[in-house]
PDB file of N, CA and C in Angstrom:
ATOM      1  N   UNK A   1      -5.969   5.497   9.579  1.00 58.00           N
ATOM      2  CA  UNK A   1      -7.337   5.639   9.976  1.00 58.00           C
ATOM      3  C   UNK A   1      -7.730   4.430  10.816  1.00 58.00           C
ATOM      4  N   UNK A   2      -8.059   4.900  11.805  1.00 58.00           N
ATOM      5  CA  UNK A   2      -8.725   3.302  12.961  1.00 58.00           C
ATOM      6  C   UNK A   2      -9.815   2.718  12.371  1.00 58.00           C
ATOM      7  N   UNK A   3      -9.467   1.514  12.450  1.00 59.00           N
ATOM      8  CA  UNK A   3     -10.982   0.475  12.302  1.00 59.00           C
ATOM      9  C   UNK A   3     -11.660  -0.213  12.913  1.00 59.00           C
ATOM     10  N   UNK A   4     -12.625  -0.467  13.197  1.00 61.00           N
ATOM     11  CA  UNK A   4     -13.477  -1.101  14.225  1.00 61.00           C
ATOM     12  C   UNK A   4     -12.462  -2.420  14.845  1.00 61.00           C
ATOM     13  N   UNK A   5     -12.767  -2.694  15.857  1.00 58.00           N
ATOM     14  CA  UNK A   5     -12.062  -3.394  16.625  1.00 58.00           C
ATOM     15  C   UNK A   5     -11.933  -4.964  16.441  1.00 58.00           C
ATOM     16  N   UNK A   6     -13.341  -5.529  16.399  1.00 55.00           N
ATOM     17  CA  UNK A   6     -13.165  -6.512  15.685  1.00 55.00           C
ATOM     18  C   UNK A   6     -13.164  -7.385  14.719  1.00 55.00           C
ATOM     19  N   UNK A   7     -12.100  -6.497  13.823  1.00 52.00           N
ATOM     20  CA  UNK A   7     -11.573  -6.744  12.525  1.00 52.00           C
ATOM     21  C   UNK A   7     -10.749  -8.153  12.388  1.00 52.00           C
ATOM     22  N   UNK A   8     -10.628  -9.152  11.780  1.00 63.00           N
ATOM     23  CA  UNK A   8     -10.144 -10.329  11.743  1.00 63.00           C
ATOM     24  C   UNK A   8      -8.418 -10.007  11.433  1.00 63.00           C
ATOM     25  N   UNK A   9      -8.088  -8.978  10.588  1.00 67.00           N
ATOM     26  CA  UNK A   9      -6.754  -8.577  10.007  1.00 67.00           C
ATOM     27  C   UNK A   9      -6.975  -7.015  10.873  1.00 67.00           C
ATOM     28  N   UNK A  10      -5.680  -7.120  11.847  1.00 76.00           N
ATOM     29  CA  UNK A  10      -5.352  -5.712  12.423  1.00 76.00           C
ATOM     30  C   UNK A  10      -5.256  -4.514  11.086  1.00 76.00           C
ATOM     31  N   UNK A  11      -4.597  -4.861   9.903  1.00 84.00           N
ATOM     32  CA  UNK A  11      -3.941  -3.956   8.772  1.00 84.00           C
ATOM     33  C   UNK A  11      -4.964  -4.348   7.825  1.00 84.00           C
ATOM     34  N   UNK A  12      -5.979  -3.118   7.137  1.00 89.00           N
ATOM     35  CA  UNK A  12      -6.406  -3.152   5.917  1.00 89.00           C
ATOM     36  C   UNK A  12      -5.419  -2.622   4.844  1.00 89.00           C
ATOM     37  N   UNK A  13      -5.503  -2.909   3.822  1.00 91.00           N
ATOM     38  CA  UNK A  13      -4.803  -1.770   2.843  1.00 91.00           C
ATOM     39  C   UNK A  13      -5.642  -1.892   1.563  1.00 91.00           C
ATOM     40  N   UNK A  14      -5.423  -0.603   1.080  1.00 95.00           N
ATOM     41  CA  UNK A  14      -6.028  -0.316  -0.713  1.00 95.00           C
ATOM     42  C   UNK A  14      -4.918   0.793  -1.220  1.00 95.00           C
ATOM     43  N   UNK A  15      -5.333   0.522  -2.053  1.00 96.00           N
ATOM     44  CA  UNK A  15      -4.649   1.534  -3.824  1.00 96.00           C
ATOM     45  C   UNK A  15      -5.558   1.651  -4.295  1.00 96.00           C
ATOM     46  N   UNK A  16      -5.392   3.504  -4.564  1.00 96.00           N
ATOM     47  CA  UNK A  16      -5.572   3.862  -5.823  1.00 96.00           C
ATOM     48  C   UNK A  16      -4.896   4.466  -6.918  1.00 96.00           C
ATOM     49  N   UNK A  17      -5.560   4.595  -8.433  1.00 96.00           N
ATOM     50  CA  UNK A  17      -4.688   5.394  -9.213  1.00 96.00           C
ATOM     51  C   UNK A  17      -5.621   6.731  -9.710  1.00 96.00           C
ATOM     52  N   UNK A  18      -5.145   7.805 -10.298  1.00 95.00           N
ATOM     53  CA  UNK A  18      -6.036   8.876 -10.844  1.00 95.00           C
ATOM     54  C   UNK A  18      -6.629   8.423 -12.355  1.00 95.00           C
ATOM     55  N   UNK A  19      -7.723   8.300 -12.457  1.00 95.00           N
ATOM     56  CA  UNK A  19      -8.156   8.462 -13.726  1.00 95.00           C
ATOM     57  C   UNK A  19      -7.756   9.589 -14.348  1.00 95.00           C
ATOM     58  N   UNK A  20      -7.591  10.276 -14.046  1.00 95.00           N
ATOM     59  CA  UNK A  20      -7.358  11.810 -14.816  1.00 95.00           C
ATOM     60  C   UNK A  20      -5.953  11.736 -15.641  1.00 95.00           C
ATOM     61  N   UNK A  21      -5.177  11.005 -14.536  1.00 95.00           N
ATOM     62  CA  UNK A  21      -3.462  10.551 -15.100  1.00 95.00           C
ATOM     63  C   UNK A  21      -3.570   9.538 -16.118  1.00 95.00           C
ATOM     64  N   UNK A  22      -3.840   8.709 -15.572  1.00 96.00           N
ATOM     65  CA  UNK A  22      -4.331   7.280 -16.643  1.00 96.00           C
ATOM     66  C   UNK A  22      -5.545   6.848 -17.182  1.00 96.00           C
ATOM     67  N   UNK A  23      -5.802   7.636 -18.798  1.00 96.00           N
ATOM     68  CA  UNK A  23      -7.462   7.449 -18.872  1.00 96.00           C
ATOM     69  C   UNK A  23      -7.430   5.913 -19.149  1.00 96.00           C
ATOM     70  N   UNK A  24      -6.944   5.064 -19.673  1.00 96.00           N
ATOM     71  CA  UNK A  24      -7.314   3.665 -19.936  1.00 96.00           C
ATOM     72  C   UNK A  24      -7.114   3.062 -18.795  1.00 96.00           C
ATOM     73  N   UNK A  25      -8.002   1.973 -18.317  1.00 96.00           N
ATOM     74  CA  UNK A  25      -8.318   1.110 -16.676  1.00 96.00           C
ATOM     75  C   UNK A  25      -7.074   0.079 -17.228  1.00 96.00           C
ATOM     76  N   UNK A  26      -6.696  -0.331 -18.537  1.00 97.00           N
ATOM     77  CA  UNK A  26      -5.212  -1.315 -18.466  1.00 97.00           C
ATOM     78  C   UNK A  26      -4.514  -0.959 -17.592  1.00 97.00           C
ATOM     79  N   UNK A  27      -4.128   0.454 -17.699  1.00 97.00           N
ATOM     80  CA  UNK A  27      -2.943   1.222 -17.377  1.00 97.00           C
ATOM     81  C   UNK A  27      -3.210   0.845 -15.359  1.00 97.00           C
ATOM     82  N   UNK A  28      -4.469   1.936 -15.068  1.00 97.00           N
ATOM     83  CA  UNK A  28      -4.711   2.333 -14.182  1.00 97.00           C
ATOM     84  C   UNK A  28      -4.557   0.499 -13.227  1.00 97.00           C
ATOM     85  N   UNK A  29      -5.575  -0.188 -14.194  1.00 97.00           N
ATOM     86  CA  UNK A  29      -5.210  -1.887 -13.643  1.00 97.00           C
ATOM     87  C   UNK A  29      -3.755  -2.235 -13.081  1.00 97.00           C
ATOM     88  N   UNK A  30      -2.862  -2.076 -13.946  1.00 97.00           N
ATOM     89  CA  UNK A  30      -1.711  -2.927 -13.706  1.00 97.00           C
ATOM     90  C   UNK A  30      -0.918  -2.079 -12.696  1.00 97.00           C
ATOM     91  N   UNK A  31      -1.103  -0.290 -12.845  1.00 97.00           N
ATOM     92  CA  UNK A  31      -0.246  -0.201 -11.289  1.00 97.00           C
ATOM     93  C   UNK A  31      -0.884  -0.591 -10.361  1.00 97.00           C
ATOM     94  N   UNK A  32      -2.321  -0.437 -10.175  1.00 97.00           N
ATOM     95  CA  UNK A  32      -2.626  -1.242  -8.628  1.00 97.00           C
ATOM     96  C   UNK A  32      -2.359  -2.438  -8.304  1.00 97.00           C
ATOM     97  N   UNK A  33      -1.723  -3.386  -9.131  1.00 97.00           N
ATOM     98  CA  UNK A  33      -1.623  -4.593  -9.427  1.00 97.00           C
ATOM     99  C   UNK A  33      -0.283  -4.869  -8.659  1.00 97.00           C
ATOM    100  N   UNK A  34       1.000  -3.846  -9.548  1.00 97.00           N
ATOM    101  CA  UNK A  34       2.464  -3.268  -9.103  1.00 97.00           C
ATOM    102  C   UNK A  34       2.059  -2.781  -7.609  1.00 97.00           C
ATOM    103  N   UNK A  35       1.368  -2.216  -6.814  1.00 97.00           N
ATOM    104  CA  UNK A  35       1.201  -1.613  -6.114  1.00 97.00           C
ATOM    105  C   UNK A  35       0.721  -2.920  -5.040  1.00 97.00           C
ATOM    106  N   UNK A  36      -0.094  -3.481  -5.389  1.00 96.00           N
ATOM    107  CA  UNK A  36      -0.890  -4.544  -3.977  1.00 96.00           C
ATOM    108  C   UNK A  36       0.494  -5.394  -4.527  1.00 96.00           C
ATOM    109  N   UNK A  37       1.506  -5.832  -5.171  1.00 96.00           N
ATOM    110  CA  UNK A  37       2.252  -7.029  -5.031  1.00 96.00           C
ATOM    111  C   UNK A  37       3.731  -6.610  -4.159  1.00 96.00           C
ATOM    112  N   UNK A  38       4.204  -5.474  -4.252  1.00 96.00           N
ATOM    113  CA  UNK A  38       4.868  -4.753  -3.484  1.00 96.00           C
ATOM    114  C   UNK A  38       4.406  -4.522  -2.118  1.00 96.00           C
ATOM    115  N   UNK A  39       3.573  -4.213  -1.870  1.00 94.00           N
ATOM    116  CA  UNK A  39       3.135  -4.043  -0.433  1.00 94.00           C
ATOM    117  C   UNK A  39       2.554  -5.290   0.014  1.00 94.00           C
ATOM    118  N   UNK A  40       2.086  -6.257  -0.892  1.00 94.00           N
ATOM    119  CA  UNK A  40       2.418  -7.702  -0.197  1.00 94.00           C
ATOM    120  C   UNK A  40       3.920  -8.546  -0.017  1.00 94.00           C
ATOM    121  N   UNK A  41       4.416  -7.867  -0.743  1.00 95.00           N
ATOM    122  CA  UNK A  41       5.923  -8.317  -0.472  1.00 95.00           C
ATOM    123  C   UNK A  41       6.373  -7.704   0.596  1.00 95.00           C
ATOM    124  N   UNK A  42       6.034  -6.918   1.174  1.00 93.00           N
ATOM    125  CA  UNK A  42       6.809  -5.939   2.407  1.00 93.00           C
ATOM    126  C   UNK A  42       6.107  -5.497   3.384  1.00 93.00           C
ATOM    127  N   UNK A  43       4.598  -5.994   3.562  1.00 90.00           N
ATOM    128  CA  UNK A  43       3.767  -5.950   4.628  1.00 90.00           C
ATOM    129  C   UNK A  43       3.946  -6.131   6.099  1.00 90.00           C
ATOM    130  N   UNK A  44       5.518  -7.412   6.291  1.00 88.00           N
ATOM    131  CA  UNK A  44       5.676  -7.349   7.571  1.00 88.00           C
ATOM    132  C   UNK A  44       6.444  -6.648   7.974  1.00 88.00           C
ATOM    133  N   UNK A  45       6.944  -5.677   7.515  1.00 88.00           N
ATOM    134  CA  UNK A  45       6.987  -4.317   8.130  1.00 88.00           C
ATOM    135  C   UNK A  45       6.197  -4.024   8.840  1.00 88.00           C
ATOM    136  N   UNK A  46       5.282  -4.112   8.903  1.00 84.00           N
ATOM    137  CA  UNK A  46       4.211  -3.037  10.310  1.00 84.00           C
ATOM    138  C   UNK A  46       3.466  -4.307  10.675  1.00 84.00           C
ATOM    139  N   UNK A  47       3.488  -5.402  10.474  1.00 70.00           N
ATOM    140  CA  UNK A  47       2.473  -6.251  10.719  1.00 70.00           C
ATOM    141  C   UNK A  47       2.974  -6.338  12.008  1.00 70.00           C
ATOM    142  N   UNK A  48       1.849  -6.533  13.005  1.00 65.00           N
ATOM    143  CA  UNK A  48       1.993  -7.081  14.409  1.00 65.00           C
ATOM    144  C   UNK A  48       0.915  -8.189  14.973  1.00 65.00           C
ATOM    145  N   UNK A  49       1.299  -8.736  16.320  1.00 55.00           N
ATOM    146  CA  UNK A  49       0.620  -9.526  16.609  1.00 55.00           C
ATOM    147  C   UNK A  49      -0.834  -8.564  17.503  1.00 55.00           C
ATOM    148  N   UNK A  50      -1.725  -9.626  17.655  1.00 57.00           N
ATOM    149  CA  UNK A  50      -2.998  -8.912  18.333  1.00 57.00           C
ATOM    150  C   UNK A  50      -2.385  -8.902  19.735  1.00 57.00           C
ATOM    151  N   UNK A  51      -1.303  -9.553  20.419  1.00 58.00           N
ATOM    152  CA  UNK A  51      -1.346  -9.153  21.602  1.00 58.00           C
ATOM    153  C   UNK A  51      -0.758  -8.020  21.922  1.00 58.00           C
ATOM    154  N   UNK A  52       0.068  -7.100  20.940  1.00 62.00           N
ATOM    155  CA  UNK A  52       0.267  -5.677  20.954  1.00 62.00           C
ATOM    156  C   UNK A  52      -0.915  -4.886  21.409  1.00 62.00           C
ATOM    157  N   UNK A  53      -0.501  -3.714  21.947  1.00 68.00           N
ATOM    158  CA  UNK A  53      -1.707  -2.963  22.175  1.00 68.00           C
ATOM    159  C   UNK A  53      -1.647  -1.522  21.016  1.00 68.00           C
ATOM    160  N   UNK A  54      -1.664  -2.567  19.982  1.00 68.00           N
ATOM    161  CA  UNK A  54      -1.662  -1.267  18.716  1.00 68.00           C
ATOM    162  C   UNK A  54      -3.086  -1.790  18.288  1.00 68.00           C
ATOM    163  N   UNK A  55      -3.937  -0.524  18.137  1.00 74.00           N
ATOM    164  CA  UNK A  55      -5.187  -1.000  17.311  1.00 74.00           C
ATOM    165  C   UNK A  55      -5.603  -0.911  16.039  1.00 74.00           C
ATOM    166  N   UNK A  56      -6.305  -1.769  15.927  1.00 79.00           N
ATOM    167  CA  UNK A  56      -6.427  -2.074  13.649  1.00 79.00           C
ATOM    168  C   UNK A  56      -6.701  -0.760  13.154  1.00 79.00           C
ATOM    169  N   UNK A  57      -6.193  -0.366  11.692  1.00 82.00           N
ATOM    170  CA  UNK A  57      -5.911   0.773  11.407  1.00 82.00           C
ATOM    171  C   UNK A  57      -6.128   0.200   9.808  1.00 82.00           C
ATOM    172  N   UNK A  58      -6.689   1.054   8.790  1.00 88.00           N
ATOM    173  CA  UNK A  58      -6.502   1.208   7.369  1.00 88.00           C
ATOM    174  C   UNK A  58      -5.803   2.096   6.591  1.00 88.00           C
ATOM    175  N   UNK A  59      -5.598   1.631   5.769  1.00 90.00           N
ATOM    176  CA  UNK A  59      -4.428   2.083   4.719  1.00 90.00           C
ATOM    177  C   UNK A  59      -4.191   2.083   3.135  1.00 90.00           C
ATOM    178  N   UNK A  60      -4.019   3.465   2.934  1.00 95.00           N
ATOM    179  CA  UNK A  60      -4.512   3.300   1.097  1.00 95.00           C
ATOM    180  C   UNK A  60      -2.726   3.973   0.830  1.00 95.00           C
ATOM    181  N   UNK A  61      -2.836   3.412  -0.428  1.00 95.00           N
ATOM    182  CA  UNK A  61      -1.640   4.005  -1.143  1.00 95.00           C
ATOM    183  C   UNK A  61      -2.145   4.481  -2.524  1.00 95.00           C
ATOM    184  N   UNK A  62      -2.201   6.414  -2.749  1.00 96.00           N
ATOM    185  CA  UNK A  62      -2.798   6.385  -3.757  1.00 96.00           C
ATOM    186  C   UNK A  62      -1.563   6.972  -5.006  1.00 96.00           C
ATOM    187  N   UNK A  63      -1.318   6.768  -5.983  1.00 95.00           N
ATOM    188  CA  UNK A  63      -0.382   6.585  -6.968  1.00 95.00           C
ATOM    189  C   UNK A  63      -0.660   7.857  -8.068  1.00 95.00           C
ATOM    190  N   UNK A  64       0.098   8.966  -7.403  1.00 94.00           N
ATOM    191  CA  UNK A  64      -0.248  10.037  -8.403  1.00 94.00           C
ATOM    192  C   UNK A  64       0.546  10.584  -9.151  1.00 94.00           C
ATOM    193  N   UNK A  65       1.495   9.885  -9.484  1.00 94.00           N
ATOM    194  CA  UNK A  65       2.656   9.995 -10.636  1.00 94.00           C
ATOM    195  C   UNK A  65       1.935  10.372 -12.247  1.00 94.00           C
ATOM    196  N   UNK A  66       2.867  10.916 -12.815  1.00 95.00           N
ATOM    197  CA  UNK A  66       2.180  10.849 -14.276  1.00 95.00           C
ATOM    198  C   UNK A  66       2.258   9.987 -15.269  1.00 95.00           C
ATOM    199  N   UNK A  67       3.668   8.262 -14.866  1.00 96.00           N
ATOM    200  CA  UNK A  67       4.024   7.404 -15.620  1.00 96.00           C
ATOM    201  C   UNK A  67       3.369   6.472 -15.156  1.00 96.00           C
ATOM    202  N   UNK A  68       3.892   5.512 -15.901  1.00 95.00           N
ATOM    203  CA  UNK A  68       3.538   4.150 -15.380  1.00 95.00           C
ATOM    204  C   UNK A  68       4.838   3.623 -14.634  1.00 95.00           C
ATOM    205  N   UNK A  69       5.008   3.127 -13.281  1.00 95.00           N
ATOM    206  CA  UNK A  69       5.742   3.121 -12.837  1.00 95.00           C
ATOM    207  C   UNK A  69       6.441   1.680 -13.204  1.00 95.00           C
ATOM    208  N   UNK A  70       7.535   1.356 -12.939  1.00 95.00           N
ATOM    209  CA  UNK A  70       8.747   0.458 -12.848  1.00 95.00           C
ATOM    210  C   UNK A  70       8.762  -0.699 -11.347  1.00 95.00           C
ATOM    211  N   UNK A  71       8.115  -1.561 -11.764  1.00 96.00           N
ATOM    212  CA  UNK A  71       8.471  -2.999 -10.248  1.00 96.00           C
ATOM    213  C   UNK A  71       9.446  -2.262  -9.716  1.00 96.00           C
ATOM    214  N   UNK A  72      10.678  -2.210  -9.831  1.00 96.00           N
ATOM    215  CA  UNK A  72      11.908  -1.876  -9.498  1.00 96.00           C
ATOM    216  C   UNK A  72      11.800  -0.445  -8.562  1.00 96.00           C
ATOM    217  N   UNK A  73      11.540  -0.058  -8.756  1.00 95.00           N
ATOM    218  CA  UNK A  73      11.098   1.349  -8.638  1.00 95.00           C
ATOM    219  C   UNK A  73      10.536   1.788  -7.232  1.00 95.00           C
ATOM    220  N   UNK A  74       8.895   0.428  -7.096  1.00 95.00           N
ATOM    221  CA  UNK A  74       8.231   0.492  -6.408  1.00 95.00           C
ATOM    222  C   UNK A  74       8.308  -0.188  -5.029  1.00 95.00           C
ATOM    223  N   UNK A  75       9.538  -1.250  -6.086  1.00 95.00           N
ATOM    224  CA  UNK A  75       9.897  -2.431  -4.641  1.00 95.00           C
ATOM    225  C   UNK A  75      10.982  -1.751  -3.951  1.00 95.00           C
ATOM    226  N   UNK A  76      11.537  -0.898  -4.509  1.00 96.00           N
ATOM    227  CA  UNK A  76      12.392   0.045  -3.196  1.00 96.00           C
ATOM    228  C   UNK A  76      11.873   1.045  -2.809  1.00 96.00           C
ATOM    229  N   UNK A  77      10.912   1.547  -2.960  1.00 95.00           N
ATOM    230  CA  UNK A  77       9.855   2.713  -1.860  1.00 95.00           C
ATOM    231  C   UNK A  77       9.545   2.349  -1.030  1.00 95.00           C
ATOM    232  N   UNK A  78       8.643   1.626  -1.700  1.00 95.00           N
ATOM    233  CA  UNK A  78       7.456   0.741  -0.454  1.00 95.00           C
ATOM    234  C   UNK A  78       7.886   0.542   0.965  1.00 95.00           C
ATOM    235  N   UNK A  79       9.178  -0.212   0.887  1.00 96.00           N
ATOM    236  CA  UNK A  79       9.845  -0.456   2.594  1.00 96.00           C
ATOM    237  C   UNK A  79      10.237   0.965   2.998  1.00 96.00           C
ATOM    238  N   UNK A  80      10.606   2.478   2.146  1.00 95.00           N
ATOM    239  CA  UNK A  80      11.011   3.076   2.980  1.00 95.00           C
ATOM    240  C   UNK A  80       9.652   3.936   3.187  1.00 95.00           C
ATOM    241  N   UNK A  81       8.276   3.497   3.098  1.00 94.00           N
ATOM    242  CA  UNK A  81       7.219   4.138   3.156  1.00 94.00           C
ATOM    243  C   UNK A  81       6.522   3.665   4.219  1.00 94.00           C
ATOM    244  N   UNK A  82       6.627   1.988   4.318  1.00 93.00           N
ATOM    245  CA  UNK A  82       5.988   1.318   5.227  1.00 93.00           C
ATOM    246  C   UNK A  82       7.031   1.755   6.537  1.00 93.00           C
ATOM    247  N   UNK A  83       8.275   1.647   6.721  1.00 93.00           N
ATOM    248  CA  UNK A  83       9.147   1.868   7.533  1.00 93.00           C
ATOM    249  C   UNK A  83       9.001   3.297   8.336  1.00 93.00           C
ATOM    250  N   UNK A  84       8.795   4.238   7.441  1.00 93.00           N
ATOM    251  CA  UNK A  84       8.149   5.845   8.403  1.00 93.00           C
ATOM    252  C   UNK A  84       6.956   4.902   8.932  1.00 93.00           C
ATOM    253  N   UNK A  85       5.926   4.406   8.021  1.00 89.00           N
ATOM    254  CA  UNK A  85       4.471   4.156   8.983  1.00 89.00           C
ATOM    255  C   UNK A  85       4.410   3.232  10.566  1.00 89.00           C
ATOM    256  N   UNK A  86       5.507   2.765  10.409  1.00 85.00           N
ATOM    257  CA  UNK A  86       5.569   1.832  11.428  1.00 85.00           C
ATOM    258  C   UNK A  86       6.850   2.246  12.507  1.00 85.00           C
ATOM    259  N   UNK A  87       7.419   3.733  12.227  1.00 86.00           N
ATOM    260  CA  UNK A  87       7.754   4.417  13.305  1.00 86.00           C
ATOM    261  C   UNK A  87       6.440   5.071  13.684  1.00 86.00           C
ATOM    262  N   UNK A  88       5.558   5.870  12.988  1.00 83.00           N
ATOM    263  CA  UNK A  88       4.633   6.025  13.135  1.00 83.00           C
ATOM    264  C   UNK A  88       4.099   5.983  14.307  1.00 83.00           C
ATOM    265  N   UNK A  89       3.003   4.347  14.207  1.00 77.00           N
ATOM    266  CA  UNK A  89       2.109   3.486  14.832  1.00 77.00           C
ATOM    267  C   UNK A  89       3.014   3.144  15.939  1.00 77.00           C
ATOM    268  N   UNK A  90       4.517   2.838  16.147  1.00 69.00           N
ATOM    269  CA  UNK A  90       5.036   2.451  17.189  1.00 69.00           C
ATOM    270  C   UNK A  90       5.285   3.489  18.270  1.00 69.00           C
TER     271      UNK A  90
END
């Protein structure tokens, strides 16, 4: 989704999880938690400089599994998720 132009960070990102999947906010807490530390680990994947002529764009990752997921798990998606997005955008 495009974002106004002059945005300080070209890349927003958010997570969510389903309440419906996870009624307790512990639960629902700690994957977004698993979720923003993984995609801060692997963000420069798509990160670019402003002198690209790619324009700022937002980005949610929403988590609709029925477990609680596994670090392990998540830290090998993520790059092959960010990696489609940034054939994507390119």
């Amino acid at each position: 989704m495009p974002i106004e132009e002059g945005a300080d960070n070209p890349i927003k990102a958010g997570v969510g999880v389903s309440a419906r999947n996870f009624n307790k906010a512990v639960h629902r807490n700690r994957i977004k938690r698993l979720l923003r530390e993984c995609y801060r680990l692997h963000k420069s994947i798509v990160s670019f400089s402003k002198d690209d002529n790619h324009k700022p764009f937002a980005l949610f990752f929403l988590y609709i599994g029925k477990e609680i997921p596994d670090f392990n798990l998540l830290n090998e998606k993520m790059p092959v998720a960010l990696t489609k997005l940034n054939s994507i955008i390119a």
